[in-house]
XYZ file of C-alpha atoms in Angstrom:
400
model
C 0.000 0.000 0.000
C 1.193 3.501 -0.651
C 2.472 5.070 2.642
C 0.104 8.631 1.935
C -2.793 6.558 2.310
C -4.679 6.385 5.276
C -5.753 2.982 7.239
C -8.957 0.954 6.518
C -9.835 -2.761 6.161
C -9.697 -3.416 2.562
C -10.809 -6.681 0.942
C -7.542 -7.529 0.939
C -7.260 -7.681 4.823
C -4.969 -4.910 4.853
C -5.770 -1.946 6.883
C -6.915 1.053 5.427
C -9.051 4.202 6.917
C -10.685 7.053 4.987
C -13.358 9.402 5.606
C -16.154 10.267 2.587
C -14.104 13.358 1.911
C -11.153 11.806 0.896
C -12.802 8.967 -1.162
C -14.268 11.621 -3.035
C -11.922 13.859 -3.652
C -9.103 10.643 -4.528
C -11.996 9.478 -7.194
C -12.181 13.310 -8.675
C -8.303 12.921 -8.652
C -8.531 9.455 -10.318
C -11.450 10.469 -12.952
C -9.043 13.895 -13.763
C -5.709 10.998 -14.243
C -7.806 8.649 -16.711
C -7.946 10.863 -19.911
C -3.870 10.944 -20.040
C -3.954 7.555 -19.466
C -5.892 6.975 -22.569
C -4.073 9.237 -24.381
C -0.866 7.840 -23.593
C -1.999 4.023 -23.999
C -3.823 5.431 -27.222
C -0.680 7.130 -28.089
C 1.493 4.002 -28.150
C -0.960 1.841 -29.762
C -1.066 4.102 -33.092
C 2.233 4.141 -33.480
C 2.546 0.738 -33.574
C -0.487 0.317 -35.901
C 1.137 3.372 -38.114
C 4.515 0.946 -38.271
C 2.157 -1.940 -38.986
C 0.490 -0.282 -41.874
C 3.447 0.994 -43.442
C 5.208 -2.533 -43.746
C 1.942 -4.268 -44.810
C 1.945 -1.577 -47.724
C 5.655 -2.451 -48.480
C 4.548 -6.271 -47.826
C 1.761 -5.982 -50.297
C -0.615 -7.161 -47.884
C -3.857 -5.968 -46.249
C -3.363 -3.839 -42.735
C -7.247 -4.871 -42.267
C -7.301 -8.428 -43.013
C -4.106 -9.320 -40.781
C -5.576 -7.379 -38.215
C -9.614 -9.181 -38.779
C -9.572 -11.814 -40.814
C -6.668 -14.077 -39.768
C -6.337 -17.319 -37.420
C -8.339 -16.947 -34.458
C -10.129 -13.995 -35.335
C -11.716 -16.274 -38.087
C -13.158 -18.655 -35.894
C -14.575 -16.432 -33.259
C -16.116 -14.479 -36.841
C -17.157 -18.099 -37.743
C -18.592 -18.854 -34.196
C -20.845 -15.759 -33.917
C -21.882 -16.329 -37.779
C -22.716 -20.263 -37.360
C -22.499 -20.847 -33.618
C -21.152 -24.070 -32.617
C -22.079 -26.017 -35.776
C -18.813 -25.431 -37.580
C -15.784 -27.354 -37.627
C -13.193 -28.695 -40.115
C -10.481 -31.594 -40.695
C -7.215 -31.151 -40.804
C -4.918 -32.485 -43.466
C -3.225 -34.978 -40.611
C -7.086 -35.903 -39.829
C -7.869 -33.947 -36.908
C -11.220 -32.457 -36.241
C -11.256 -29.103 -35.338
C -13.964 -28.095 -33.432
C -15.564 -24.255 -32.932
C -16.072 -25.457 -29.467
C -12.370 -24.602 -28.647
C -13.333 -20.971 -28.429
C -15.682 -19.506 -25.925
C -18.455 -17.351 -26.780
C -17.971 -13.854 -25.239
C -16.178 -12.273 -27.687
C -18.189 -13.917 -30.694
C -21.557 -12.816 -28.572
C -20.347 -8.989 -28.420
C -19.247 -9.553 -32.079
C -22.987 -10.704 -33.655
C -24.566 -7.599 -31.097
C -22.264 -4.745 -31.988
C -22.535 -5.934 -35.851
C -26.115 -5.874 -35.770
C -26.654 -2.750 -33.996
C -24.359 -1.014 -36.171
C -24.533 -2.798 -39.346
C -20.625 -3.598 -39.601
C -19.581 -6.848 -40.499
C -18.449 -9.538 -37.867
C -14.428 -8.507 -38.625
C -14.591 -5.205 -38.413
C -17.261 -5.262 -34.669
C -14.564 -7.824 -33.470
C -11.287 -5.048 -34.291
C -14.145 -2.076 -32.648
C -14.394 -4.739 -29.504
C -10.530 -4.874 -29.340
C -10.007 -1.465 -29.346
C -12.245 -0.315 -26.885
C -11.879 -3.294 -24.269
C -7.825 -2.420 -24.866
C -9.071 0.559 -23.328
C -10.699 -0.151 -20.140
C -8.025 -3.061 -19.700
C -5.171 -0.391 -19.867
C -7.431 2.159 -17.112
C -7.727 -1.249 -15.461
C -4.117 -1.868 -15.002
C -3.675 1.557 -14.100
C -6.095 1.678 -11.559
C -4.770 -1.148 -9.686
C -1.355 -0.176 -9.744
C -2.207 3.030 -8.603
C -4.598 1.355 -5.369
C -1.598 -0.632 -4.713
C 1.632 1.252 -5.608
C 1.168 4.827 -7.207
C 0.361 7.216 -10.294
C 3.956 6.916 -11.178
C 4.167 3.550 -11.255
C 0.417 2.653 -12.713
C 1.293 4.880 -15.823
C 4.491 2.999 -16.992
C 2.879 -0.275 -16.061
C 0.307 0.963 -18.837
C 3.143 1.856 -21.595
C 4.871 -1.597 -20.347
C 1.763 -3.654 -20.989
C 0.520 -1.491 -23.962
C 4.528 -2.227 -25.749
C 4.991 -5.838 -25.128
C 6.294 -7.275 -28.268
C 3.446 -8.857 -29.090
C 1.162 -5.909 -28.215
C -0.535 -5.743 -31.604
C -2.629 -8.936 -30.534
C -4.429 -5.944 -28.622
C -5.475 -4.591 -31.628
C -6.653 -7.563 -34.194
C -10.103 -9.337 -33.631
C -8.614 -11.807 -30.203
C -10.080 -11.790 -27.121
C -7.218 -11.141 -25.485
C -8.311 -7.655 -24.784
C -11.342 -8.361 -23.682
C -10.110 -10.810 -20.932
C -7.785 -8.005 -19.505
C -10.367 -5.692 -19.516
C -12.770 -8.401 -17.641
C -10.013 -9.552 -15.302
C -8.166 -6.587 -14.754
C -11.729 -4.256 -13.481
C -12.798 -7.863 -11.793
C -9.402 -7.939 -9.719
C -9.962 -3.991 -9.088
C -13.211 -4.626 -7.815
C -12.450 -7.272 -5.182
C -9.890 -4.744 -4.197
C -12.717 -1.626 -3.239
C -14.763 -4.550 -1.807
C -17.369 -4.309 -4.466
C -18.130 -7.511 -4.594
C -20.908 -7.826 -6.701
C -19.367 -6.388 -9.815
C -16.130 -8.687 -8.871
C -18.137 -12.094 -9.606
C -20.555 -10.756 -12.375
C -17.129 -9.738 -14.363
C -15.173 -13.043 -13.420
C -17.641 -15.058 -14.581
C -17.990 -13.115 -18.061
C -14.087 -13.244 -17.975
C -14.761 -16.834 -18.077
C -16.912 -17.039 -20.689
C -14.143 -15.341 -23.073
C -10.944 -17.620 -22.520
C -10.024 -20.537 -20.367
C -8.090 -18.739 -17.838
C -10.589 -17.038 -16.907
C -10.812 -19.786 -14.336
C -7.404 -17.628 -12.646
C -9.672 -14.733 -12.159
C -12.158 -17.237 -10.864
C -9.824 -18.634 -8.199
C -8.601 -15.117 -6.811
C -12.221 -14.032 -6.369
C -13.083 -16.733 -4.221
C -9.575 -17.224 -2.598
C -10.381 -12.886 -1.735
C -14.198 -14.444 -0.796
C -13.102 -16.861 1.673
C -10.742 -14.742 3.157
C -13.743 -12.288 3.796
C -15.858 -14.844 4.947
C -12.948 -15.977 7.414
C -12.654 -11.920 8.851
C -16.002 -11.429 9.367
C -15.882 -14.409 11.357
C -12.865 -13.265 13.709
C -14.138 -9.754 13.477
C -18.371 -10.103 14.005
C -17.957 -6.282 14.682
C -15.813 -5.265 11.341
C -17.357 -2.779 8.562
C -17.554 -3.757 5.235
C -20.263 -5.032 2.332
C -23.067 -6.915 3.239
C -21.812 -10.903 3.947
C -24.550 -12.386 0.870
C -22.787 -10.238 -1.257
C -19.487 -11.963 -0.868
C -20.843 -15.117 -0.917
C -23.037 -14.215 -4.330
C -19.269 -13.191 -6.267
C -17.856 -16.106 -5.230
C -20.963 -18.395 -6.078
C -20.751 -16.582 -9.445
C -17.136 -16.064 -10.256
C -16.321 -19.501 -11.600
C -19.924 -20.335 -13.171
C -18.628 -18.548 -16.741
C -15.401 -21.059 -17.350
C -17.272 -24.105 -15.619
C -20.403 -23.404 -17.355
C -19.338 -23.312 -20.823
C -16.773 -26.499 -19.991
C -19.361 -28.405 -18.795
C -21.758 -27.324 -21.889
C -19.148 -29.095 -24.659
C -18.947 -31.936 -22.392
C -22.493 -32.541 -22.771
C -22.459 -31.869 -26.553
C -19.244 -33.882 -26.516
C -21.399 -36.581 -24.391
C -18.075 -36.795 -21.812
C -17.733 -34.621 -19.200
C -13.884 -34.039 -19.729
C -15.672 -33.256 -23.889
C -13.489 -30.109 -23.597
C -10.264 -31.472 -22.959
C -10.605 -33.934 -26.196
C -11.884 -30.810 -28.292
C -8.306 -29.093 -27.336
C -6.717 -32.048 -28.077
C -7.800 -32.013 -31.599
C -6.180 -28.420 -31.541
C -2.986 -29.906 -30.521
C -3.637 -28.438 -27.006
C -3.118 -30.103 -23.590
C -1.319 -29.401 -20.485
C 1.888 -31.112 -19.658
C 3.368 -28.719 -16.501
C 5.438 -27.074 -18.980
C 7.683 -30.198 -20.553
C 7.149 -29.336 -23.907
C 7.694 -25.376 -23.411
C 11.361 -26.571 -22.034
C 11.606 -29.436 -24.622
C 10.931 -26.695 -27.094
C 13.883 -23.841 -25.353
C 16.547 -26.574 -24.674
C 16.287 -27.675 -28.428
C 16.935 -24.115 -28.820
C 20.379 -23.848 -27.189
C 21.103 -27.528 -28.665
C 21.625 -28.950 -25.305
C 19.430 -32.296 -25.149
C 18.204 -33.447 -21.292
C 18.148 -29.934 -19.876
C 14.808 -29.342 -19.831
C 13.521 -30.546 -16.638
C 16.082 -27.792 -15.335
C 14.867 -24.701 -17.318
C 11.360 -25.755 -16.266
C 12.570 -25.273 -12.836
C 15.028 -21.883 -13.413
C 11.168 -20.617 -14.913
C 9.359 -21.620 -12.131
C 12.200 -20.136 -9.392
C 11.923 -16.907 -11.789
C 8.405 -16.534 -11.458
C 8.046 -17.400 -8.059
C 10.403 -14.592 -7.503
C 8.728 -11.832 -8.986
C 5.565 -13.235 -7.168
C 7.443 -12.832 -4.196
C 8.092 -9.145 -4.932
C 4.830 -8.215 -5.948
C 3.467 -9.575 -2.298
C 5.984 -8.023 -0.548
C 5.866 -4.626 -2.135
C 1.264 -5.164 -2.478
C 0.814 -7.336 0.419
C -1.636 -8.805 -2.605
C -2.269 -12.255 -2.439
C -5.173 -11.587 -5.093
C -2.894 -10.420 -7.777
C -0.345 -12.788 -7.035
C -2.924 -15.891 -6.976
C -4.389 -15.058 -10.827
C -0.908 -13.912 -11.958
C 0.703 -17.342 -10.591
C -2.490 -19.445 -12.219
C -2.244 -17.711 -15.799
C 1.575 -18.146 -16.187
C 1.089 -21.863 -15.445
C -1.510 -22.283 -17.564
C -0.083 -20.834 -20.297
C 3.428 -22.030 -19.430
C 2.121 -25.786 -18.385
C 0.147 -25.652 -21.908
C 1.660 -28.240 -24.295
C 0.496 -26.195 -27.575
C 2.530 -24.269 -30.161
C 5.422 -22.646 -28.492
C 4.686 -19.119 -30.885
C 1.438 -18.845 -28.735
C 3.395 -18.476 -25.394
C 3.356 -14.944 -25.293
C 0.222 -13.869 -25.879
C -0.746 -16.791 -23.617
C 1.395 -14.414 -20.959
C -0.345 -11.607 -21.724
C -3.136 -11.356 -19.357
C -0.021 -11.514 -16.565
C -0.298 -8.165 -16.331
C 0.986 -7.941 -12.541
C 4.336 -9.458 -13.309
C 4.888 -6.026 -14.973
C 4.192 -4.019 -11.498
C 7.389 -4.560 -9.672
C 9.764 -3.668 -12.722
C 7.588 -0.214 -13.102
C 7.992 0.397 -9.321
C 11.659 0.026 -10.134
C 11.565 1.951 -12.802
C 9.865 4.937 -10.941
C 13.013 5.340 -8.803
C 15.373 5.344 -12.279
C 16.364 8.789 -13.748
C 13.691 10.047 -15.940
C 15.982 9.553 -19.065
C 16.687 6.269 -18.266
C 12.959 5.472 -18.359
C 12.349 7.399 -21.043
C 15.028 5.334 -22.861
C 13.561 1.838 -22.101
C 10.102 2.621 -22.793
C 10.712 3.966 -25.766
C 13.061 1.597 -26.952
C 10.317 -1.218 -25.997
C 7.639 0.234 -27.949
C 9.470 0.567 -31.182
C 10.422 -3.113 -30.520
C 6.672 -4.082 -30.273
C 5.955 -1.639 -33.541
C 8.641 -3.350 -35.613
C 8.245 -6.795 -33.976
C 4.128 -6.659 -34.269
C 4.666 -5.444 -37.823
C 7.149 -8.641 -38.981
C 4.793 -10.809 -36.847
C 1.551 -10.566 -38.199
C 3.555 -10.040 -42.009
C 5.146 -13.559 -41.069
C 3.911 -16.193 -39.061
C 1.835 -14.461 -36.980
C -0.117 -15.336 -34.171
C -1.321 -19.304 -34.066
């Protein structure tokens, strides 16, 4: 917690205490902060769609149609045009199912395209771009309940310049999810609890790990529960209300699981559907398979995955030491190991990591104390590495 702010219980069990005065003049302060934010998170964004469009021109190919019409942005077009009745073989014979991809994202898709009369691409970039936006004020907001304005605006122009930031702008859901997760987490955190497990579970209906947002909502739940218990006498929201979010919070990412298990006729149906995609989860033996073939050293594998999990568990450390926030850490911990323990395509990792947004916290809290140069110097450098990187990305391979 930052040391200017005065004690009252917080939903996080830490103390914190504040009169209706100051809440209301720290909101006017936070509502006046929010416009630079989106300016500056706007700011980098455009510049690395303006580097974008430049080498598609040079490439000969369509800024649009990488951006809309390309891998996964097809399928969630196909699932909001022909629900869950589409699939198609593989040339090695496997059947790939729409059921692989959940239905938020393809839901907002068919309602903004048929309340504005755009087609299914082009609602799914407008979805991108505006959930990029709350999931930036998100991030900011957070990092500014837990560290300070400093720190919560270069944790925005970290997160808006990782190098494969331009997945923020095509037709994913990865937006989306951040956006959900990030204003679900930030809820829990001003103890409205309500909004906490209405957004979790819709962050569960728009990827798997939504189940990590899940978990930290009713790990934060419990831990309510448990105070109110020790404390009969302590202030806070009414008691149903924490029990409703965490009643809620998981129902999105269950519920749609257990729906292609029953169209699947197995309960584990979902787990065979990703499968088919080549997907599983191994604890991360084919992500260190995959980096040890890298450095041509055979065997070393079981090592890395350990040096990866000390790193992690490290920067965990740091953000509970420097937060005292066991919610952040508990949904950061449960997305890296999802998408780390996830035996897929090794190109996917990083987008995969993308929702991880609190890992980026501690280095922007040690950026803070740098020279303002210095920091001017790394961001800056970073975002025209995501610009040029997003650019020969999505002109190359491009996201799986």
């Amino acid at each position: 917690m930052k040391s200017g702010r005065m004690s009252m219980r917080s939903a996080e069990g830490g103390q914190v205490s504040v009169t209706r005065g100051f809440v209301a003049r720290a909101s006017g302060a936070m509502n006046r902060e929010m416009p630079r934010v989106v300016a500056v998170f706007c700011a980098v964004r455009l510049f690395c769609l303006l580097v974008l469009g430049i080498w598609s021109r040079a490439a000969g190919a369509s800024t649009h149609e990488l951006l809309s019409q390309r891998w996964d942005s097809l399928w969630y077009e196909r699932v909001a045009r022909h629900g869950y009745d589409f699939s198609l073989v593989a040339p090695d014979g496997r059947h790939l199912s729409s059921t692989a991809f959940f239905p938020m994202l393809p839901w907002l898709e068919k309602g903004v395209s048929a309340a504005s009369g755009t087609d299914l691409a082009d609602a799914g970039l407008v979805i991108s771009a505006v959930a990029s936006v709350f999931a930036a004020c998100g991030i900011y907001l957070i990092a500014e309940h837990l560290y300070s304005k400093p720190v919560a605006l270069i944790s925005v122009c970290l997160w808006a310049a990782l190098p494969v930031s331009i997945v923020q702008s095509m037709a994913y859901s990865e937006s989306l999810f951040v956006a959900l997760a990030a204003w679900a987490l930030y809820s829990v955190m001003r103890g409205r609890w309500l909004s906490a497990g209405f957004l979790a579970c819709a962050a569960g209906l728009t990827r798997p790990v939504g189940l990590a947002v899940a978990a930290a909502v009713v790990f934060a739940g419990v831990r309510e529960v448990l105070r109110r218990r020790r404390e009969p006498a302590a202030g806070g929201a009414e008691l149903w209300r924490v029990v409703v979010a965490g009643v809620v919070a998981p129902l999105g990412a269950v519920g749609f699981v257990l729906w292609v298990g029953v169209r699947q006729g197995d309960v584990f149906g979902y787990l065979d559907v990703q499968a088919q995609w080549g997907n599983g989860f191994d604890g991360g033996v084919s992500f260190s398979r995959f980096v040890a073939s890298g450095v041509g050293v055979e065997g070393v594998w079981p090592l890395l995955l350990v040096a990866m999990i000390v790193a992690v568990f490290s920067v965990h450390r740091i953000i509970l030491r420097q937060s005292r926030s066991h919610l952040l850490v508990i949904y950061s911990a449960i997305v890296v190991a999802m998408a780390i323990g996830a035996s897929g395509y090794f190109g996917s990792k990083p987008r995969l990591l993308m929702p991880a947004f609190p890992l980026l916290l501690p280095l922007a809290a040690a950026m803070v104390k740098a020279k303002p140069l210095l920091v001017y110097v790394i961001v800056g450098g970073e975002i025209l590495v995501a610009a040029l990187y997003g650019a020969f990305w999505l002109n190359g391979s491009g996201p799986p």
